[in-house]
Coordinates of C-alpha atoms in Angstrom, one line a residue:
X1 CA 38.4 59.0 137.6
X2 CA 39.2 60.7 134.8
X3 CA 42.2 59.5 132.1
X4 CA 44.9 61.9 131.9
X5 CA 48.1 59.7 130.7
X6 CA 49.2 56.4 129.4
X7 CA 52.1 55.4 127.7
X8 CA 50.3 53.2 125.2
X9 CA 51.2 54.0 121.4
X10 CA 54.8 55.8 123.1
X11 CA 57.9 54.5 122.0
X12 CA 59.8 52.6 124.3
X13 CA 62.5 55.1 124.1
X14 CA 60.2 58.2 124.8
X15 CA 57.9 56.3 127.4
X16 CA 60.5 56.5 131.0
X17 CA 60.8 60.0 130.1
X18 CA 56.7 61.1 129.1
X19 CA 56.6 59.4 132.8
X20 CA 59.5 61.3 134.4
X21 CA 57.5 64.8 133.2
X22 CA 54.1 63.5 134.2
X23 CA 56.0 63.1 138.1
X24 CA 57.8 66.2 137.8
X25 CA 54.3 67.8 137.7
X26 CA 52.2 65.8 139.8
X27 CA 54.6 65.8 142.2
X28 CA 57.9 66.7 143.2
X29 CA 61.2 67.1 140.2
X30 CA 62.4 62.9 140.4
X31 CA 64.7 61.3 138.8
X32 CA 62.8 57.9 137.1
X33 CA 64.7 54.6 135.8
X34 CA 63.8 51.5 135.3
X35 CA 66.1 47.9 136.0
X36 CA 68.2 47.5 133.7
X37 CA 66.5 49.5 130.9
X38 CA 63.5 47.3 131.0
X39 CA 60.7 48.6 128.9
X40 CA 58.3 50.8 130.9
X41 CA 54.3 51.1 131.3
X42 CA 52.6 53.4 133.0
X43 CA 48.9 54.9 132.9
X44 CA 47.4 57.8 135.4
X45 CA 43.9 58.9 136.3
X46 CA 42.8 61.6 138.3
X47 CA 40.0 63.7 140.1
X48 CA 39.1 66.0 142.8
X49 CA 37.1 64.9 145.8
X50 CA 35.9 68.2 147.2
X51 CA 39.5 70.2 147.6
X52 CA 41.4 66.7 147.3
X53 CA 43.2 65.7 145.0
X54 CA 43.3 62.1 144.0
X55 CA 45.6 60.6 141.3
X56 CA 45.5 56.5 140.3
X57 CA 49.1 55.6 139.5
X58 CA 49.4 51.9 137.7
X59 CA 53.2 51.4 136.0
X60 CA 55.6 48.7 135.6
X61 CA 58.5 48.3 137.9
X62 CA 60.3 51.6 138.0
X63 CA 62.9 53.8 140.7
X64 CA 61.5 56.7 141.6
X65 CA 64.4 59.3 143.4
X66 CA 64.0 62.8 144.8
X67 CA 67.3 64.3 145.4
X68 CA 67.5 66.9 148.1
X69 CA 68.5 69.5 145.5
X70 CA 65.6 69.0 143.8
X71 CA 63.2 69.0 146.5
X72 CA 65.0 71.9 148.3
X73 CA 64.0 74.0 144.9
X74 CA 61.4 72.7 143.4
X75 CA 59.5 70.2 146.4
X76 CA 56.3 71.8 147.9
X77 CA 56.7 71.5 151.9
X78 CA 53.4 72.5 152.2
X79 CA 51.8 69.4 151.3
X80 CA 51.6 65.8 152.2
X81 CA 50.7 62.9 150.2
X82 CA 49.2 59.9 151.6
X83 CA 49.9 56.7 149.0
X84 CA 47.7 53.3 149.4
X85 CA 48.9 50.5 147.8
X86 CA 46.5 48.5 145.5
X87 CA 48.2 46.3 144.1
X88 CA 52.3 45.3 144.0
X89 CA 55.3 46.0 146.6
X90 CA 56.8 49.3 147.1
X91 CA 60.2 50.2 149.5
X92 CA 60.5 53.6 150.1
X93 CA 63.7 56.0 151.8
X94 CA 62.7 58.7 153.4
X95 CA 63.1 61.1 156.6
X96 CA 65.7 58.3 157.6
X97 CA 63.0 55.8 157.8
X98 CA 62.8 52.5 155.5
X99 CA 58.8 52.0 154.7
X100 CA 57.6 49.0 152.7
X101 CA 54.3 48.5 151.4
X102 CA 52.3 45.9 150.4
X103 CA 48.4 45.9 149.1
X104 CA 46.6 48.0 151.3
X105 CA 48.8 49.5 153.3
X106 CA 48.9 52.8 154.0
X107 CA 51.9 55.3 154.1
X108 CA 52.5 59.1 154.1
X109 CA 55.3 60.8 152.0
X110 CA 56.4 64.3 151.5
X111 CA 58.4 66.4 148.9
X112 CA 61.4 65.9 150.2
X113 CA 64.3 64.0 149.5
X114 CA 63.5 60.0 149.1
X115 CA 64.4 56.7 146.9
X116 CA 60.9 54.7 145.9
X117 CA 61.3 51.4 144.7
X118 CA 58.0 50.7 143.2
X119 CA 57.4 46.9 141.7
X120 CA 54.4 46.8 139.4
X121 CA 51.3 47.6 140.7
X122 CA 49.0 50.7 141.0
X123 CA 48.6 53.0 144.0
X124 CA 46.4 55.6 144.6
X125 CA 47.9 58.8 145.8
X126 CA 45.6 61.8 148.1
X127 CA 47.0 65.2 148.0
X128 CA 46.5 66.7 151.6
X129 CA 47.9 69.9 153.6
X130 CA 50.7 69.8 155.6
X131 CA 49.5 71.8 158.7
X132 CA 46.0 70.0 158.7
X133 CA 47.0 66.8 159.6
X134 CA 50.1 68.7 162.3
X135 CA 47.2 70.4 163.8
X136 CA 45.9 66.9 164.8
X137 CA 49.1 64.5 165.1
X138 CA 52.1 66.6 165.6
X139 CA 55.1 67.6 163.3
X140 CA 55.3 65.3 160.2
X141 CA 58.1 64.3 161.4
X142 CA 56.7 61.5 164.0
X143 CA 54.8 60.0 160.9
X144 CA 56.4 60.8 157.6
X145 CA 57.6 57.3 155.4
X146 CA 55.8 55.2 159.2
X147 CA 53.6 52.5 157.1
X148 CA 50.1 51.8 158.3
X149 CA 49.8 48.6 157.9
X150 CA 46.3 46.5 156.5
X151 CA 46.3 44.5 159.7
X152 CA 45.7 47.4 161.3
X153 CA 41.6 47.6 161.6
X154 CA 41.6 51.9 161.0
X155 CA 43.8 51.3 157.7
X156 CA 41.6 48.3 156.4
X157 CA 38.1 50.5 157.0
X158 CA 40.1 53.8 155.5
X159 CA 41.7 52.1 152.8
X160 CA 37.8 50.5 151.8
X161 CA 36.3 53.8 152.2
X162 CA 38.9 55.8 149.8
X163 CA 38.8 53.2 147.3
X164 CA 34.7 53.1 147.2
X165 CA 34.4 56.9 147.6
X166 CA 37.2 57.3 144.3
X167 CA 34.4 54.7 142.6
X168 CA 31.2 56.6 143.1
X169 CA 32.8 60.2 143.4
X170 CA 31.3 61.5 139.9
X171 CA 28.2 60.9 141.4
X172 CA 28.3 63.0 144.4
X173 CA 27.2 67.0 144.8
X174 CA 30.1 68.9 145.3
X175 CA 28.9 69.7 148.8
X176 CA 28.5 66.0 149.2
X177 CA 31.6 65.3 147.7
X178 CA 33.4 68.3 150.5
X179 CA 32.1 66.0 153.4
X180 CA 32.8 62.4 152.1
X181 CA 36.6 63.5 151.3
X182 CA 36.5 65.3 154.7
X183 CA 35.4 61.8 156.7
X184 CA 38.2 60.5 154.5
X185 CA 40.9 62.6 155.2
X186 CA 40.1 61.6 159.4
X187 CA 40.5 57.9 158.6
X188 CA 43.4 58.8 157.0
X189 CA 44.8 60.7 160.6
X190 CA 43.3 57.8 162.5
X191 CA 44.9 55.3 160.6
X192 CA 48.3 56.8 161.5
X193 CA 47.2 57.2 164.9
X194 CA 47.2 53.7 165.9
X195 CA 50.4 53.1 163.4
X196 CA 52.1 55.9 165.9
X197 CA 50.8 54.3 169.0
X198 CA 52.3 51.3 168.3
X199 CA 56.0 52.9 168.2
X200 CA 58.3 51.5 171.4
X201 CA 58.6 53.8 173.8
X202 CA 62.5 54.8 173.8
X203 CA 64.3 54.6 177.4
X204 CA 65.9 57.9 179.4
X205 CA 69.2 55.8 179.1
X206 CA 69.1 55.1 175.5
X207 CA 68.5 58.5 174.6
X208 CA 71.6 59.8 176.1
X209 CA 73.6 57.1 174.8
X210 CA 72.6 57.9 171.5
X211 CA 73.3 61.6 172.4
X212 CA 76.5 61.0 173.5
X213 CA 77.5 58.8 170.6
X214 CA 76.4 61.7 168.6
X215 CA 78.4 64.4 170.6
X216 CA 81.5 62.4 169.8
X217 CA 80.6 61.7 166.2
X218 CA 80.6 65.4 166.0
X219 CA 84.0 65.7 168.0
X220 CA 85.6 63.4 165.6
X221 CA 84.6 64.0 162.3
X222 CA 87.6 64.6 160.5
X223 CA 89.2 61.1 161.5
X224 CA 88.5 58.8 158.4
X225 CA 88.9 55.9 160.6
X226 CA 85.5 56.6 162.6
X227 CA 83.3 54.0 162.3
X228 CA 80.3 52.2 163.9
X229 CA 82.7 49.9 165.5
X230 CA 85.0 52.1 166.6
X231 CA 82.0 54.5 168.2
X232 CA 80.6 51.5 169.7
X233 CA 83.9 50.9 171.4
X234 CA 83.8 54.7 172.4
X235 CA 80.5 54.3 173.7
X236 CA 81.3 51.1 176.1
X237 CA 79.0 49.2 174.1
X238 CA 78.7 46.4 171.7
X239 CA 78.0 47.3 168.1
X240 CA 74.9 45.4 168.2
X241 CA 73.5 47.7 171.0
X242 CA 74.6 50.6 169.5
X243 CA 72.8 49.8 166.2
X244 CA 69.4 48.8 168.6
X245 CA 69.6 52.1 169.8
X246 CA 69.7 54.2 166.4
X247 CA 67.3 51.8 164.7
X248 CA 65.0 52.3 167.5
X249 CA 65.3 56.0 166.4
X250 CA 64.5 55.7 162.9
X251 CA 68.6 56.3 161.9
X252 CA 71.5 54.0 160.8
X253 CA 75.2 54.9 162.6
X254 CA 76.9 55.2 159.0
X255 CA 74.3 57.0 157.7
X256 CA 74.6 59.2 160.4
X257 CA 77.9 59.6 160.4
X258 CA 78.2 60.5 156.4
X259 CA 75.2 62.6 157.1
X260 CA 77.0 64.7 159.7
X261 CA 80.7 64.6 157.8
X262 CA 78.4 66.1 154.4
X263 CA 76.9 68.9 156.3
X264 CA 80.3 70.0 157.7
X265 CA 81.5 69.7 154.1
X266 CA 78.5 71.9 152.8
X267 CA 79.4 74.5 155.5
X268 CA 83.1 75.2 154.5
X269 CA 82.2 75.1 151.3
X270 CA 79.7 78.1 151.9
X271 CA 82.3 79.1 154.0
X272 CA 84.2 82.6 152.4
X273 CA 86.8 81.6 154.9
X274 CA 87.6 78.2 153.4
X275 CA 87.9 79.5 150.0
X276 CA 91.7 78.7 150.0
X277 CA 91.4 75.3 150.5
X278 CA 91.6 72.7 147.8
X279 CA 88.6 70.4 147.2
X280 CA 90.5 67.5 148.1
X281 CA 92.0 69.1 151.3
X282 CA 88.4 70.0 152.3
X283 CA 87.1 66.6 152.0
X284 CA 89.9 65.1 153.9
X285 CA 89.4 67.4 156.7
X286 CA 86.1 66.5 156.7
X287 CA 87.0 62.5 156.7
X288 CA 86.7 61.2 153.3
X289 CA 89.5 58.8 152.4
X290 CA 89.3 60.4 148.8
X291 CA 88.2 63.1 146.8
X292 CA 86.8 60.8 144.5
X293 CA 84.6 59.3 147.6
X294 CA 83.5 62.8 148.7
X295 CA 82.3 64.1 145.5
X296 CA 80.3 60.8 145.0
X297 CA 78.6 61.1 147.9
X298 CA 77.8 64.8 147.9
X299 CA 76.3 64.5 144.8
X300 CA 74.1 62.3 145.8
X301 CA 73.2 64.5 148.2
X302 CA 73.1 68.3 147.7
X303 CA 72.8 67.4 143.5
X304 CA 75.7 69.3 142.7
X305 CA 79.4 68.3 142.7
X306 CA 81.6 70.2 145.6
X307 CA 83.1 72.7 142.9
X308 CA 79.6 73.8 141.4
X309 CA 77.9 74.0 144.9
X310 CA 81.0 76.3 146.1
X311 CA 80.4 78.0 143.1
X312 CA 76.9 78.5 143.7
X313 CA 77.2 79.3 147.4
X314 CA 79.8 82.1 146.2
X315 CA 77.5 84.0 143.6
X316 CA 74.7 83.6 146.1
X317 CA 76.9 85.6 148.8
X318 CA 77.9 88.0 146.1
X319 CA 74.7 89.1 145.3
X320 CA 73.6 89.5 148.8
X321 CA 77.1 91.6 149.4
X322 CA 75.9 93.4 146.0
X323 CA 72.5 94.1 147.3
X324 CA 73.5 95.3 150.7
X325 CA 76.8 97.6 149.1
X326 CA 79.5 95.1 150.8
X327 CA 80.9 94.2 147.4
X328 CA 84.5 95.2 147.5

């Protein structure tokens, strides 16, 4: 592999945010801090295998967040990125999954919106396309932030593989070098395969319960007091249950139900006919116990406060009225 950055000889000062450029590129437009302020390291290498690219990330304990602002503009949906841990723990949010990671395991992220707690370590990263690996296992959906684990045999022999065939890669013809990355790219698929196989089967009856707890989530969104104990009570269930049911569904009940309360927020906001109302009154409507809550929270999740999203939502919708002659 090839040295392309290292924060050796940077100044501590100028080192988190060399890094933050170096993802912004690579990747996906992140946010990057490190625990409390803690000096940071970090060195990549890269190469091509074929039409793959590979990149050898080594740093020191760091947070790693794409908001969905930022991956909405700037993310590249086309492409997937499949990350095997070397060395070091990582914990990763995304696609309302939880993945952790440990040396050699295997999982596959996207541009999207996600929260990466990395510990120091190195991982290698491959750069694949989006629709090859839905043309063999379905939308990414089923197998986005799923960890294939090392016990699993299929990630242990693709893990082995992808690390020996980065090793000797300068050596290999480029038509050589086409077919190797190719075999790789299948262990890869395979090695999710098995990881996918292994998901429980979800019951008829569970997944109308969780539709139903849904439908009255959506029914009662504006009532601040709704909770997961109060739906579970809805639902005839215990809370526990209720939780088994969501978590067996990749999904937490207050996530969902913040989730669900921001997106009806984003809609009046966008909404011409909600213009009139105050910020505050629209986040009560929508449930938030205060203004100071809501704007928190959508922050976090649409990267703009309410005002500046209505705002942009409003010039958007101008410019479309504009462009067709609707403008009064």
């Amino acid at each position: 592999m090839q040295p392309f950055f290292s924060t050796d000889g940077l100044h501590p000062r100028n080192a988190v945010r060399q890094w933050r450029e170096l993802v912004n590129e690579r990747l996906v437009p992140a946010e990057i801090e490190t625990p409390d302020g803690l000096p940071f390291q970090g060195r990549l290498e890269v190469t091509r295998i074929g039409e793959v690219p590979v990149s050898h990330f080594s740093h020191t304990t760091v947070r790693t967040k794409v908001t969905a602002a930022a991956a909405r503009r700037h993310g590249n949906p086309d492409r997937l990125f499949a990350l095997l841990k070397l060395s070091g723990r990582d914990t990763v949010q995304q696609s309302d999954r939880e993945a952790r990671t440990r040396p050699g395991d295997l999982v596959m992220l996207d541009s999207s919106a996600s929260v990466l707690d990395a510990e120091t370590g190195d991982s290698l990263v491959i750069e694949l396309p989006r629709h090859h690996l839905e043309a063999q296992m379905g939308p990414s959906r089923l197998f986005i932030a799923l960890t294939a684990g090392a016990d699993l045999a299929s990630t242990t022999l693709a893990g082995s593989y992808i690390r020996e065939l980065v090793r000797v890669s300068d050596r290999l013809t480029p038509d050589a070098a086409a077919r190797m990355a190719s075999i790789g790219v299948d262990l890869i698929v395979a090695s999710l395969a098995e990881r996918m196989a292994q998901e429980v089967p979800r019951s008829i009856h569970g997944n109308v319960t969780v539709q139903r707890a849904k439908a009255h989530v959506e029914a009662h969104l504006g009532d601040p007091s709704l909770d997961p104990p109060q739906l579970a009570a809805a639902m005839g269930l215990s809370l526990r249950r209720l939780q088994e049911l969501f978590h067996e569904r990749g999904r937490h009940i207050s996530d969902y139900i913040w989730e669900r309360r921001l997106a009806m927020a984003a809609k009046r906001l966008s909404d011409p006919a909600c213009a009139h109302l105050s910020i505050g009154m629209l986040a009560y409507g929508c449930g938030f116990a205060s203004q100071a809550h809501f704007a928190r929270r959508f922050k976090d999740r649409y990267g703009l406060s309410p005002r500046d999203f209505r705002r942009a939502q409003r010039q958007d919708f101008q410019s479309v009225a504009s462009t067709f002659g609707l403008s009064s």
